PDB file of C-alpha atoms and ligand atoms in Angstrom:
ATOM      1  CA  MET H   1      25.209 -15.800  15.318  1.00  0.00           C
ATOM      2  CA  LYS H   2      26.868 -16.828  18.694  1.00  0.00           C
ATOM      3  CA  HIS H   3      29.450 -18.356  14.867  1.00  0.00           C
ATOM      4  CA  LEU H   4      29.907 -17.948  11.377  1.00  0.00           C
ATOM      5  CA  LEU H   5      30.386 -22.427  10.137  1.00  0.00           C
ATOM      6  CA  LYS H   6      28.701 -22.163   7.143  1.00  0.00           C
ATOM      7  CA  LEU H   7      25.910 -19.998   4.579  1.00  0.00           C
ATOM      8  CA  LEU H   8      23.741 -22.857   5.346  1.00  0.00           C
ATOM      9  CA  ASP H   9      23.082 -21.948   8.593  1.00  0.00           C
ATOM     10  CA  LEU H  10      22.498 -18.318   8.037  1.00  0.00           C
ATOM     11  CA  SER H  11      19.176 -16.925   7.017  1.00  0.00           C
ATOM     12  CA  LYS H  12      18.595 -14.054   5.039  1.00  0.00           C
ATOM     13  CA  GLU H  13      18.342 -11.281   7.865  1.00  0.00           C
ATOM     14  CA  GLU H  14      21.648 -12.704   8.525  1.00  0.00           C
ATOM     15  CA  ILE H  15      23.054 -12.481   5.532  1.00  0.00           C
ATOM     16  CA  THR H  16      22.410  -8.518   4.781  1.00  0.00           C
ATOM     17  CA  LEU H  17      23.323  -7.983   8.223  1.00  0.00           C
ATOM     18  CA  ILE H  18      26.372  -9.097   7.773  1.00  0.00           C
ATOM     19  CA  LEU H  19      26.489  -7.066   4.899  1.00  0.00           C
ATOM     20  CA  ASP H  20      25.180  -3.872   5.198  1.00  0.00           C
ATOM     21  CA  THR H  21      27.832  -4.497   7.757  1.00  0.00           C
ATOM     22  CA  ALA H  22      30.181  -5.309   5.957  1.00  0.00           C
ATOM     23  CA  ASP H  23      29.730  -1.655   3.280  1.00  0.00           C
ATOM     24  CA  LYS H  24      29.152  -0.069   7.064  1.00  0.00           C
ATOM     25  CA  LEU H  25      33.183  -1.251   7.566  1.00  0.00           C
ATOM     26  CA  LYS H  26      34.247  -0.421   4.328  1.00  0.00           C
ATOM     27  CA  ALA H  27      32.971   3.424   4.059  1.00  0.00           C
ATOM     28  CA  GLU H  28      34.247   4.572   7.137  1.00  0.00           C
ATOM     29  CA  GLN H  29      37.855   2.746   6.278  1.00  0.00           C
ATOM     30  CA  LYS H  30      37.929   4.345   3.035  1.00  0.00           C
ATOM     31  CA  ALA H  31      36.774   7.963   4.750  1.00  0.00           C
ATOM     32  CA  GLY H  32      39.835   7.802   6.941  1.00  0.00           C
ATOM     33  CA  LYS H  33      37.041   7.539   9.542  1.00  0.00           C
ATOM     34  CA  LYS H  34      38.138   5.330  13.334  1.00  0.00           C
ATOM     35  CA  HIS H  35      36.123   2.417  13.641  1.00  0.00           C
ATOM     36  CA  ASP H  36      33.603   2.296  16.829  1.00  0.00           C
ATOM     37  CA  PHE H  37      35.302  -1.063  17.735  1.00  0.00           C
ATOM     38  CA  PRO H  38      36.696  -2.384  21.278  1.00  0.00           C
ATOM     39  CA  ALA H  39      40.154  -2.506  21.148  1.00  0.00           C
ATOM     40  CA  GLY H  40      42.546  -4.870  21.673  1.00  0.00           C
ATOM     41  CA  LYS H  41      41.007  -8.083  20.570  1.00  0.00           C
ATOM     42  CA  THR H  42      43.166 -11.182  19.410  1.00  0.00           C
ATOM     43  CA  LEU H  43      41.392 -13.446  16.531  1.00  0.00           C
ATOM     44  CA  ALA H  44      43.708 -16.796  16.075  1.00  0.00           C
ATOM     45  CA  MET H  45      43.595 -17.941  12.859  1.00  0.00           C
ATOM     46  CA  ILE H  46      44.460 -21.843  12.097  1.00  0.00           C
ATOM     47  CA  PHE H  47      44.712 -22.662   8.738  1.00  0.00           C
ATOM     48  CA  GLU H  48      45.924 -26.816   7.764  1.00  0.00           C
ATOM     49  CA  LYS H  49      45.223 -25.471   3.784  1.00  0.00           C
ATOM     50  CA  ASN H  50      47.675 -22.622   2.049  1.00  0.00           C
ATOM     51  CA  SER H  51      45.893 -19.148   1.642  1.00  0.00           C
ATOM     52  CA  THR H  52      46.481 -15.201   0.353  1.00  0.00           C
ATOM     53  CA  ARG H  53      43.593 -13.549   0.491  1.00  0.00           C
ATOM     54  CA  THR H  54      41.721 -15.213   3.276  1.00  0.00           C
ATOM     55  CA  ARG H  55      46.134 -14.605   6.247  1.00  0.00           C
ATOM     56  CA  VAL H  56      46.332 -11.362   4.999  1.00  0.00           C
ATOM     57  CA  SER H  57      42.620 -10.000   4.830  1.00  0.00           C
ATOM     58  CA  PHE H  58      41.773 -11.800   8.113  1.00  0.00           C
ATOM     59  CA  GLU H  59      44.954 -10.478   9.543  1.00  0.00           C
ATOM     60  CA  THR H  60      44.749  -6.945   8.122  1.00  0.00           C
ATOM     61  CA  GLY H  61      40.408  -6.826   8.973  1.00  0.00           C
ATOM     62  CA  ILE H  62      41.453  -8.213  12.292  1.00  0.00           C
ATOM     63  CA  PHE H  63      44.459  -4.677  13.090  1.00  0.00           C
ATOM     64  CA  GLN H  64      42.504  -2.760  11.206  1.00  0.00           C
ATOM     65  CA  LEU H  65      39.780  -2.762  13.554  1.00  0.00           C
ATOM     66  CA  GLY H  66      42.523  -1.820  16.871  1.00  0.00           C
ATOM     67  CA  GLY H  67      43.442  -5.357  17.398  1.00  0.00           C
ATOM     68  CA  HIS H  68      45.484  -8.388  16.276  1.00  0.00           C
ATOM     69  CA  GLY H  69      45.655 -11.813  14.264  1.00  0.00           C
ATOM     70  CA  ILE H  70      48.035 -14.908  15.542  1.00  0.00           C
ATOM     71  CA  PHE H  71      48.952 -17.408  12.441  1.00  0.00           C
ATOM     72  CA  LEU H  72      48.886 -21.129  13.733  1.00  0.00           C
ATOM     73  CA  SER H  73      50.012 -22.991  10.473  1.00  0.00           C
ATOM     74  CA  ASN H  74      49.768 -26.935  10.843  1.00  0.00           C
ATOM     75  CA  ALA H  75      53.651 -26.452  10.827  1.00  0.00           C
ATOM     76  CA  ASP H  76      54.643 -25.306  14.125  1.00  0.00           C
ATOM     77  CA  SER H  77      51.098 -25.716  15.999  1.00  0.00           C
ATOM     78  CA  GLN H  78      50.547 -28.758  18.195  1.00  0.00           C
ATOM     79  CA  LEU H  79      47.798 -29.453  15.974  1.00  0.00           C
ATOM     80  CA  GLY H  80      50.512 -31.041  13.315  1.00  0.00           C
ATOM     81  CA  ARG H  81      51.922 -32.668  16.151  1.00  0.00           C
ATOM     82  CA  GLY H  82      47.852 -34.774  16.180  1.00  0.00           C
ATOM     83  CA  GLU H  83      46.735 -32.327  19.619  1.00  0.00           C
ATOM     84  CA  SER H  84      43.073 -32.356  19.382  1.00  0.00           C
ATOM     85  CA  ILE H  85      40.508 -30.052  18.128  1.00  0.00           C
ATOM     86  CA  ALA H  86      38.725 -29.747  21.411  1.00  0.00           C
ATOM     87  CA  ASP H  87      41.654 -29.436  23.751  1.00  0.00           C
ATOM     88  CA  THR H  88      42.727 -26.240  21.022  1.00  0.00           C
ATOM     89  CA  ALA H  89      39.528 -24.949  20.995  1.00  0.00           C
ATOM     90  CA  ARG H  90      39.697 -24.619  25.198  1.00  0.00           C
ATOM     91  CA  VAL H  91      43.155 -23.613  25.024  1.00  0.00           C
ATOM     92  CA  LEU H  92      42.954 -20.703  22.635  1.00  0.00           C
ATOM     93  CA  SER H  93      39.570 -20.186  24.154  1.00  0.00           C
ATOM     94  CA  ARG H  94      41.343 -19.034  27.308  1.00  0.00           C
ATOM     95  CA  TYR H  95      43.191 -16.341  25.339  1.00  0.00           C
ATOM     96  CA  ASN H  96      41.456 -13.931  22.323  1.00  0.00           C
ATOM     97  CA  ASP H  97      38.396 -13.003  21.232  1.00  0.00           C
ATOM     98  CA  CYS H  98      37.449 -15.775  18.207  1.00  0.00           C
ATOM     99  CA  ILE H  99      39.031 -18.571  16.321  1.00  0.00           C
ATOM    100  CA  MET H 100      39.139 -18.675  12.295  1.00  0.00           C
ATOM    101  CA  ILE H 101      39.857 -21.842  10.800  1.00  0.00           C
ATOM    102  CA  ARG H 102      40.522 -23.520   7.322  1.00  0.00           C
ATOM    103  CA  THR H 103      41.106 -27.023   7.066  1.00  0.00           C
ATOM    104  CA  PHE H 104      39.754 -29.982   5.667  1.00  0.00           C
ATOM    105  CA  GLY H 105      36.439 -31.692   7.050  1.00  0.00           C
ATOM    106  CA  GLN H 106      33.335 -29.216   8.089  1.00  0.00           C
ATOM    107  CA  ASP H 107      33.415 -31.386  10.814  1.00  0.00           C
ATOM    108  CA  GLY H 108      36.335 -29.696  12.639  1.00  0.00           C
ATOM    109  CA  VAL H 109      34.864 -26.741  12.130  1.00  0.00           C
ATOM    110  CA  GLU H 110      31.757 -27.570  14.441  1.00  0.00           C
ATOM    111  CA  GLU H 111      34.202 -29.386  16.907  1.00  0.00           C
ATOM    112  CA  LEU H 112      35.470 -26.326  17.189  1.00  0.00           C
ATOM    113  CA  ALA H 113      33.292 -24.544  17.740  1.00  0.00           C
ATOM    114  CA  LYS H 114      31.307 -27.625  19.805  1.00  0.00           C
ATOM    115  CA  TYR H 115      34.524 -26.982  22.478  1.00  0.00           C
ATOM    116  CA  ALA H 116      35.478 -23.047  21.975  1.00  0.00           C
ATOM    117  CA  SER H 117      33.349 -20.612  24.335  1.00  0.00           C
ATOM    118  CA  ILE H 118      34.702 -18.220  21.834  1.00  0.00           C
ATOM    119  CA  PRO H 119      33.225 -17.459  17.718  1.00  0.00           C
ATOM    120  CA  VAL H 120      34.587 -19.309  15.465  1.00  0.00           C
ATOM    121  CA  ILE H 121      34.575 -18.681  11.784  1.00  0.00           C
ATOM    122  CA  ASN H 122      35.376 -20.974   8.687  1.00  0.00           C
ATOM    123  CA  ALA H 123      38.137 -19.980   6.186  1.00  0.00           C
ATOM    124  CA  LEU H 124      37.131 -22.780   4.874  1.00  0.00           C
ATOM    125  CA  THR H 125      36.022 -26.310   4.741  1.00  0.00           C
ATOM    126  CA  ASP H 126      36.192 -29.375   1.489  1.00  0.00           C
ATOM    127  CA  PHE H 127      32.411 -28.208   2.625  1.00  0.00           C
ATOM    128  CA  GLU H 128      31.274 -24.380   2.328  1.00  0.00           C
ATOM    129  CA  HIS H 129      33.669 -21.106   1.608  1.00  0.00           C
ATOM    130  CA  PRO H 130      31.182 -18.900   3.717  1.00  0.00           C
ATOM    131  CA  CYS H 131      34.246 -15.374   3.452  1.00  0.00           C
ATOM    132  CA  GLN H 132      33.957 -16.092  -0.082  1.00  0.00           C
ATOM    133  CA  LEU H 133      29.809 -16.405  -0.808  1.00  0.00           C
ATOM    134  CA  LEU H 134      29.743 -13.410   1.641  1.00  0.00           C
ATOM    135  CA  ALA H 135      32.102 -11.186  -0.569  1.00  0.00           C
ATOM    136  CA  ASP H 136      31.005 -12.264  -3.849  1.00  0.00           C
ATOM    137  CA  LEU H 137      27.670 -11.298  -2.115  1.00  0.00           C
ATOM    138  CA  MET H 138      28.853  -8.084  -1.225  1.00  0.00           C
ATOM    139  CA  THR H 139      29.922  -6.618  -4.316  1.00  0.00           C
ATOM    140  CA  ILE H 140      26.765  -7.942  -6.851  1.00  0.00           C
ATOM    141  CA  ARG H 141      25.319  -5.652  -4.964  1.00  0.00           C
ATOM    142  CA  GLU H 142      27.260  -2.442  -5.202  1.00  0.00           C
ATOM    143  CA  HIS H 143      27.501  -3.588  -8.749  1.00  0.00           C
ATOM    144  CA  LYS H 144      24.019  -4.224  -9.174  1.00  0.00           C
ATOM    145  CA  GLY H 145      22.406  -2.044  -6.083  1.00  0.00           C
ATOM    146  CA  LYS H 146      20.272  -5.684  -5.692  1.00  0.00           C
ATOM    147  CA  LEU H 147      20.962  -9.049  -5.415  1.00  0.00           C
ATOM    148  CA  GLU H 148      16.762 -10.375  -4.822  1.00  0.00           C
ATOM    149  CA  GLY H 149      15.305 -11.888  -8.564  1.00  0.00           C
ATOM    150  CA  LEU H 150      19.116 -11.409 -10.144  1.00  0.00           C
ATOM    151  CA  LYS H 151      19.885 -14.905 -11.934  1.00  0.00           C
ATOM    152  CA  ALA H 152      23.949 -16.337 -10.803  1.00  0.00           C
ATOM    153  CA  VAL H 153      25.433 -19.400 -12.217  1.00  0.00           C
ATOM    154  CA  TRP H 154      28.085 -22.097 -11.213  1.00  0.00           C
ATOM    155  CA  ILE H 155      30.112 -23.664 -13.970  1.00  0.00           C
ATOM    156  CA  GLY H 156      32.529 -25.976 -12.630  1.00  0.00           C
ATOM    157  CA  ASP H 157      33.155 -28.281  -9.730  1.00  0.00           C
ATOM    158  CA  GLY H 158      30.630 -28.581  -8.026  1.00  0.00           C
ATOM    159  CA  ASN H 159      33.206 -27.840  -5.158  1.00  0.00           C
ATOM    160  CA  ASN H 160      33.043 -25.894  -1.404  1.00  0.00           C
ATOM    161  CA  VAL H 161      32.711 -22.353  -3.160  1.00  0.00           C
ATOM    162  CA  ALA H 162      30.276 -23.992  -5.427  1.00  0.00           C
ATOM    163  CA  ASN H 163      27.991 -24.974  -2.011  1.00  0.00           C
ATOM    164  CA  SER H 164      28.153 -21.900  -0.476  1.00  0.00           C
ATOM    165  CA  MET H 165      26.971 -20.464  -3.611  1.00  0.00           C
ATOM    166  CA  ILE H 166      24.312 -22.422  -3.833  1.00  0.00           C
ATOM    167  CA  ALA H 167      23.068 -21.857   0.171  1.00  0.00           C
ATOM    168  CA  GLY H 168      24.059 -18.101  -0.708  1.00  0.00           C
ATOM    169  CA  CYS H 169      22.035 -16.943  -4.354  1.00  0.00           C
ATOM    170  CA  LEU H 170      19.188 -18.583  -3.180  1.00  0.00           C
ATOM    171  CA  LYS H 171      18.896 -17.087   0.542  1.00  0.00           C
ATOM    172  CA  CYS H 172      19.274 -13.792  -0.358  1.00  0.00           C
ATOM    173  CA  GLY H 173      16.488 -14.411  -3.519  1.00  0.00           C
ATOM    174  CA  MET H 174      18.169 -15.220  -6.377  1.00  0.00           C
ATOM    175  CA  ASP H 175      17.425 -17.663  -9.460  1.00  0.00           C
ATOM    176  CA  VAL H 176      20.637 -20.633  -9.482  1.00  0.00           C
ATOM    177  CA  SER H 177      21.443 -22.411 -12.533  1.00  0.00           C
ATOM    178  CA  VAL H 178      24.697 -25.532 -11.969  1.00  0.00           C
ATOM    179  CA  ALA H 179      26.434 -26.847 -14.647  1.00  0.00           C
ATOM    180  CA  CYS H 180      28.492 -29.629 -13.178  1.00  0.00           C
ATOM    181  CA  PRO H 181      29.660 -32.666 -14.774  1.00  0.00           C
ATOM    182  CA  GLU H 182      28.014 -35.699 -13.834  1.00  0.00           C
ATOM    183  CA  GLY H 183      30.372 -37.447 -10.498  1.00  0.00           C
ATOM    184  CA  TYR H 184      31.049 -33.713  -9.723  1.00  0.00           C
ATOM    185  CA  ARG H 185      27.628 -32.187  -8.231  1.00  0.00           C
ATOM    186  CA  PRO H 186      27.488 -30.726  -5.575  1.00  0.00           C
ATOM    187  CA  ASP H 187      26.952 -31.863  -2.158  1.00  0.00           C
ATOM    188  CA  LYS H 188      23.616 -33.138  -1.475  1.00  0.00           C
ATOM    189  CA  LYS H 189      22.720 -32.064   1.473  1.00  0.00           C
ATOM    190  CA  ILE H 190      23.046 -28.641  -0.733  1.00  0.00           C
ATOM    191  CA  LEU H 191      21.190 -29.601  -2.967  1.00  0.00           C
ATOM    192  CA  ASP H 192      18.131 -30.487  -0.555  1.00  0.00           C
ATOM    193  CA  PHE H 193      17.998 -27.036   0.846  1.00  0.00           C
ATOM    194  CA  ALA H 194      17.793 -26.121  -3.164  1.00  0.00           C
ATOM    195  CA  ALA H 195      14.920 -28.469  -3.925  1.00  0.00           C
ATOM    196  CA  GLY H 196      13.610 -27.040  -0.952  1.00  0.00           C
ATOM    197  CA  VAL H 197      13.581 -23.595  -1.473  1.00  0.00           C
ATOM    198  CA  THR H 198       9.921 -22.090  -3.304  1.00  0.00           C
ATOM    199  CA  ASP H 199      10.412 -18.129  -3.930  1.00  0.00           C
ATOM    200  CA  CYS H 200      12.960 -18.867  -6.694  1.00  0.00           C
ATOM    201  CA  LYS H 201      14.468 -20.591  -9.182  1.00  0.00           C
ATOM    202  CA  PHE H 202      17.525 -24.309  -9.206  1.00  0.00           C
ATOM    203  CA  GLU H 203      18.452 -25.728 -12.304  1.00  0.00           C
ATOM    204  CA  LEU H 204      21.117 -28.885 -12.320  1.00  0.00           C
ATOM    205  CA  THR H 205      22.626 -29.137 -15.368  1.00  0.00           C
ATOM    206  CA  ASP H 206      25.126 -31.356 -17.368  1.00  0.00           C
ATOM    207  CA  ASP H 207      25.314 -28.137 -19.995  1.00  0.00           C
ATOM    208  CA  PRO H 208      27.259 -24.691 -19.064  1.00  0.00           C
ATOM    209  CA  LYS H 209      25.209 -23.404 -22.108  1.00  0.00           C
ATOM    210  CA  ILE H 210      22.149 -24.037 -20.594  1.00  0.00           C
ATOM    211  CA  ALA H 211      22.526 -23.242 -17.605  1.00  0.00           C
ATOM    212  CA  ALA H 212      24.695 -19.728 -18.593  1.00  0.00           C
ATOM    213  CA  LYS H 213      21.375 -18.471 -20.807  1.00  0.00           C
ATOM    214  CA  ASN H 214      20.325 -15.353 -18.960  1.00  0.00           C
ATOM    215  CA  ALA H 215      23.150 -14.960 -16.264  1.00  0.00           C
ATOM    216  CA  ASP H 216      23.649 -11.648 -14.727  1.00  0.00           C
ATOM    217  CA  VAL H 217      26.413 -13.236 -12.585  1.00  0.00           C
ATOM    218  CA  ILE H 218      29.007 -15.944 -13.842  1.00  0.00           C
ATOM    219  CA  PHE H 219      30.712 -17.905 -11.261  1.00  0.00           C
ATOM    220  CA  THR H 220      33.406 -20.221 -11.050  1.00  0.00           C
ATOM    221  CA  ASP H 221      36.849 -21.853  -9.897  1.00  0.00           C
ATOM    222  CA  VAL H 222      39.397 -23.940 -10.531  1.00  0.00           C
ATOM    223  CA  TRP H 223      38.893 -27.612 -10.977  1.00  0.00           C
ATOM    224  CA  ALA H 224      41.069 -29.624  -8.663  1.00  0.00           C
ATOM    225  CA  SER H 225      41.141 -27.973  -5.022  1.00  0.00           C
ATOM    226  CA  MET H 226      43.796 -27.427  -2.192  1.00  0.00           C
ATOM    227  CA  GLY H 227      43.457 -31.751  -1.421  1.00  0.00           C
ATOM    228  CA  GLN H 228      43.005 -32.834  -4.453  1.00  0.00           C
ATOM    229  CA  GLU H 229      46.134 -31.862  -6.974  1.00  0.00           C
ATOM    230  CA  GLY H 230      46.647 -35.871  -7.628  1.00  0.00           C
ATOM    231  CA  GLU H 231      43.188 -35.751  -9.141  1.00  0.00           C
ATOM    232  CA  THR H 232      44.299 -33.228 -11.280  1.00  0.00           C
ATOM    233  CA  GLU H 233      44.894 -34.990 -14.734  1.00  0.00           C
ATOM    234  CA  LYS H 234      41.587 -36.913 -14.065  1.00  0.00           C
ATOM    235  CA  ARG H 235      39.729 -33.134 -13.775  1.00  0.00           C
ATOM    236  CA  LYS H 236      40.944 -31.937 -16.587  1.00  0.00           C
ATOM    237  CA  ILE H 237      39.164 -34.118 -19.102  1.00  0.00           C
ATOM    238  CA  ALA H 238      36.190 -34.668 -17.147  1.00  0.00           C
ATOM    239  CA  PHE H 239      35.848 -30.394 -17.044  1.00  0.00           C
ATOM    240  CA  ALA H 240      36.807 -29.772 -20.569  1.00  0.00           C
ATOM    241  CA  GLY H 241      33.539 -27.749 -22.175  1.00  0.00           C
ATOM    242  CA  TYR H 242      33.598 -26.161 -18.515  1.00  0.00           C
ATOM    243  CA  CYS H 243      35.977 -23.428 -19.463  1.00  0.00           C
ATOM    244  CA  VAL H 244      33.975 -19.398 -18.612  1.00  0.00           C
ATOM    245  CA  ASP H 245      34.791 -18.473 -22.591  1.00  0.00           C
ATOM    246  CA  SER H 246      33.317 -15.303 -24.055  1.00  0.00           C
ATOM    247  CA  GLU H 247      30.983 -17.772 -26.366  1.00  0.00           C
ATOM    248  CA  LEU H 248      29.770 -19.123 -22.945  1.00  0.00           C
ATOM    249  CA  MET H 249      29.442 -15.423 -21.752  1.00  0.00           C
ATOM    250  CA  ALA H 250      27.505 -14.547 -25.976  1.00  0.00           C
ATOM    251  CA  LEU H 251      24.221 -15.979 -23.426  1.00  0.00           C
ATOM    252  CA  ALA H 252      23.766 -14.241 -20.280  1.00  0.00           C
ATOM    253  CA  ASN H 253      22.564 -11.257 -20.006  1.00  0.00           C
ATOM    254  CA  THR H 254      24.182  -8.161 -21.272  1.00  0.00           C
ATOM    255  CA  GLY H 255      25.965  -6.452 -18.283  1.00  0.00           C
ATOM    256  CA  CYS H 256      26.810  -9.684 -16.727  1.00  0.00           C
ATOM    257  CA  MET H 257      29.541 -10.411 -13.801  1.00  0.00           C
ATOM    258  CA  VAL H 258      31.756 -12.450 -13.539  1.00  0.00           C
ATOM    259  CA  GLN H 259      32.789 -13.597 -10.638  1.00  0.00           C
ATOM    260  CA  HIS H 260      36.539 -15.887  -8.786  1.00  0.00           C
ATOM    261  CA  CYS H 261      37.202 -17.030  -5.834  1.00  0.00           C
ATOM    262  CA  LEU H 262      40.752 -16.820  -6.785  1.00  0.00           C
ATOM    263  CA  PRO H 263      43.478 -18.946  -7.330  1.00  0.00           C
ATOM    264  CA  ALA H 264      42.734 -18.697 -11.394  1.00  0.00           C
ATOM    265  CA  HIS H 265      43.845 -21.031 -13.099  1.00  0.00           C
ATOM    266  CA  LYS H 266      43.618 -19.007 -16.631  1.00  0.00           C
ATOM    267  CA  GLY H 267      42.752 -20.944 -19.870  1.00  0.00           C
ATOM    268  CA  GLU H 268      41.271 -23.907 -17.836  1.00  0.00           C
ATOM    269  CA  GLU H 269      38.071 -22.097 -15.807  1.00  0.00           C
ATOM    270  CA  ILE H 270      38.176 -19.286 -17.985  1.00  0.00           C
ATOM    271  CA  SER H 271      39.585 -17.855 -20.030  1.00  0.00           C
ATOM    272  CA  GLU H 272      41.915 -15.343 -19.463  1.00  0.00           C
ATOM    273  CA  GLU H 273      39.833 -13.225 -21.595  1.00  0.00           C
ATOM    274  CA  VAL H 274      37.384 -13.468 -19.525  1.00  0.00           C
ATOM    275  CA  PHE H 275      39.190 -12.947 -16.282  1.00  0.00           C
ATOM    276  CA  GLU H 276      40.588  -9.946 -17.974  1.00  0.00           C
ATOM    277  CA  LYS H 277      37.660  -7.683 -19.260  1.00  0.00           C
ATOM    278  CA  HIS H 278      36.135  -8.478 -15.890  1.00  0.00           C
ATOM    279  CA  ALA H 279      39.141  -7.921 -13.817  1.00  0.00           C
ATOM    280  CA  GLN H 280      37.454  -5.075 -11.716  1.00  0.00           C
ATOM    281  CA  GLU H 281      34.286  -7.646 -10.685  1.00  0.00           C
ATOM    282  CA  ILE H 282      37.087 -10.107  -9.656  1.00  0.00           C
ATOM    283  CA  PHE H 283      39.599  -8.215  -7.675  1.00  0.00           C
ATOM    284  CA  ASP H 284      36.916  -6.163  -5.868  1.00  0.00           C
ATOM    285  CA  GLU H 285      35.339  -9.072  -4.714  1.00  0.00           C
ATOM    286  CA  ALA H 286      38.916 -10.262  -3.655  1.00  0.00           C
ATOM    287  CA  GLU H 287      39.144  -6.562  -1.809  1.00  0.00           C
ATOM    288  CA  ASN H 288      35.516  -7.196   0.114  1.00  0.00           C
ATOM    289  CA  ARG H 289      37.075 -10.647   1.621  1.00  0.00           C
ATOM    290  CA  LEU H 290      38.437  -8.057   3.950  1.00  0.00           C
ATOM    291  CA  HIS H 291      35.365  -5.557   4.529  1.00  0.00           C
ATOM    292  CA  VAL H 292      32.772  -8.720   4.911  1.00  0.00           C
ATOM    293  CA  GLN H 293      35.122 -10.284   7.161  1.00  0.00           C
ATOM    294  CA  LYS H 294      35.744  -7.092   9.361  1.00  0.00           C
ATOM    295  CA  GLY H 295      31.836  -7.079   8.897  1.00  0.00           C
ATOM    296  CA  ILE H 296      31.243 -10.876  10.815  1.00  0.00           C
ATOM    297  CA  MET H 297      34.290 -10.493  12.951  1.00  0.00           C
ATOM    298  CA  TYR H 298      32.086  -7.170  14.621  1.00  0.00           C
ATOM    299  CA  LEU H 299      29.237  -8.589  15.081  1.00  0.00           C
ATOM    300  CA  LEU H 300      31.008 -11.945  16.589  1.00  0.00           C
ATOM    301  CA  MET H 301      33.156  -9.955  18.745  1.00  0.00           C
ATOM    302  CA  LYS H 302      31.597  -6.832  19.343  1.00  0.00           C
TER     303      LYS H 302
HETATM  304  N1   CP L   1      39.411 -16.724  -2.643  1.00  0.00           N
HETATM  305  C1   CP L   1      40.463 -17.598  -1.123  1.00  0.00           C
HETATM  306  O1   CP L   1      40.122 -18.032  -0.138  1.00  0.00           O
HETATM  307  O2   CP L   1      42.075 -17.422  -1.562  1.00  0.00           O
HETATM  308  P1   CP L   1      43.004 -18.188  -0.673  1.00  0.00           P
HETATM  309  O3   CP L   1      42.584 -19.203  -0.298  1.00  0.00           O
HETATM  310  O4   CP L   1      44.043 -17.112  -1.159  1.00  0.00           O
HETATM  311  O5   CP L   1      43.457 -17.333   0.011  1.00  0.00           O
HETATM  312  N1  NVA L   2      37.438 -24.506  -4.091  1.00  0.00           N
HETATM  313  C1  NVA L   2      38.831 -23.825  -3.978  1.00  0.00           C
HETATM  314  C2  NVA L   2      38.851 -22.411  -3.626  1.00  0.00           C
HETATM  315  C3  NVA L   2      40.309 -21.649  -3.208  1.00  0.00           C
HETATM  316  C4  NVA L   2      39.363 -20.810  -2.747  1.00  0.00           C
HETATM  317  C5  NVA L   2      39.742 -25.210  -3.035  1.00  0.00           C
HETATM  318  O1  NVA L   2      39.740 -25.056  -2.235  1.00  0.00           O
HETATM  319  O2  NVA L   2      41.096 -25.176  -2.961  1.00  0.00           O
END
């Protein structure tokens, strides 16, 4: 594995290696043990969109590995004044050991990886959010003891997190059911991948009640992602009936988990009651961003 650009690129073995490495680093950190990682590595962190979790977990993660993170936003880097991704990639490659980028188009991440001579990590594009799903898979494995054979359900917008959820869960041997309104379905490349999977089930419906039946884990996310703020009101109408509430949870298996990448809009995609009932799992998920990204950086930089 040279970069982490999208889960669609990864094999089940590569995903498992990242999760195993994350588990090991988490156990070492909890035991107060030093990680076996070369000191002084630097991570350039490009943010073209807002972030709380991703910024703090990457910056904390590289620090805990004995290195240093450098925050670059559009507001204060030359990217914001039009310097190309190709030139930025070649410059940062002369100073740093790895680049993390949060941007709009997936082509931006792919372009960065094409010109960089160091590993590149996708920290969210409009197409995928691979670090999020790896943290979610880690959390599910911690709570359920396995991934294979579980039923994972997506309720709501077929967005970047949904794309990664479908690719990641199917690759890990989970059955996947997705409920989205027409017009808000996951990306065609993801649906084509899902259609070719033969060893687990994939279902796409516009009825949340059909999808939620016998779920072992239900995922949801905001109805309007970053960059779609202008569609907020239109989306509230399109997604009416797509709230993960106690009525929907009653259709799932006993012990069904809830995963939400956060930030959450309670009362929209998830009820306050379901959120609070599953807060332990949701904040474990947020914590595991740190451990899984340390695992990714460990594997890419060591
Ligand atoms: N889940 C997630 O990526 O959160 P941030 O936008 O706060 O980084
Ligand atoms: N789908 C959301 C995820 C935020 C972490 C967005 O792209 O804004």
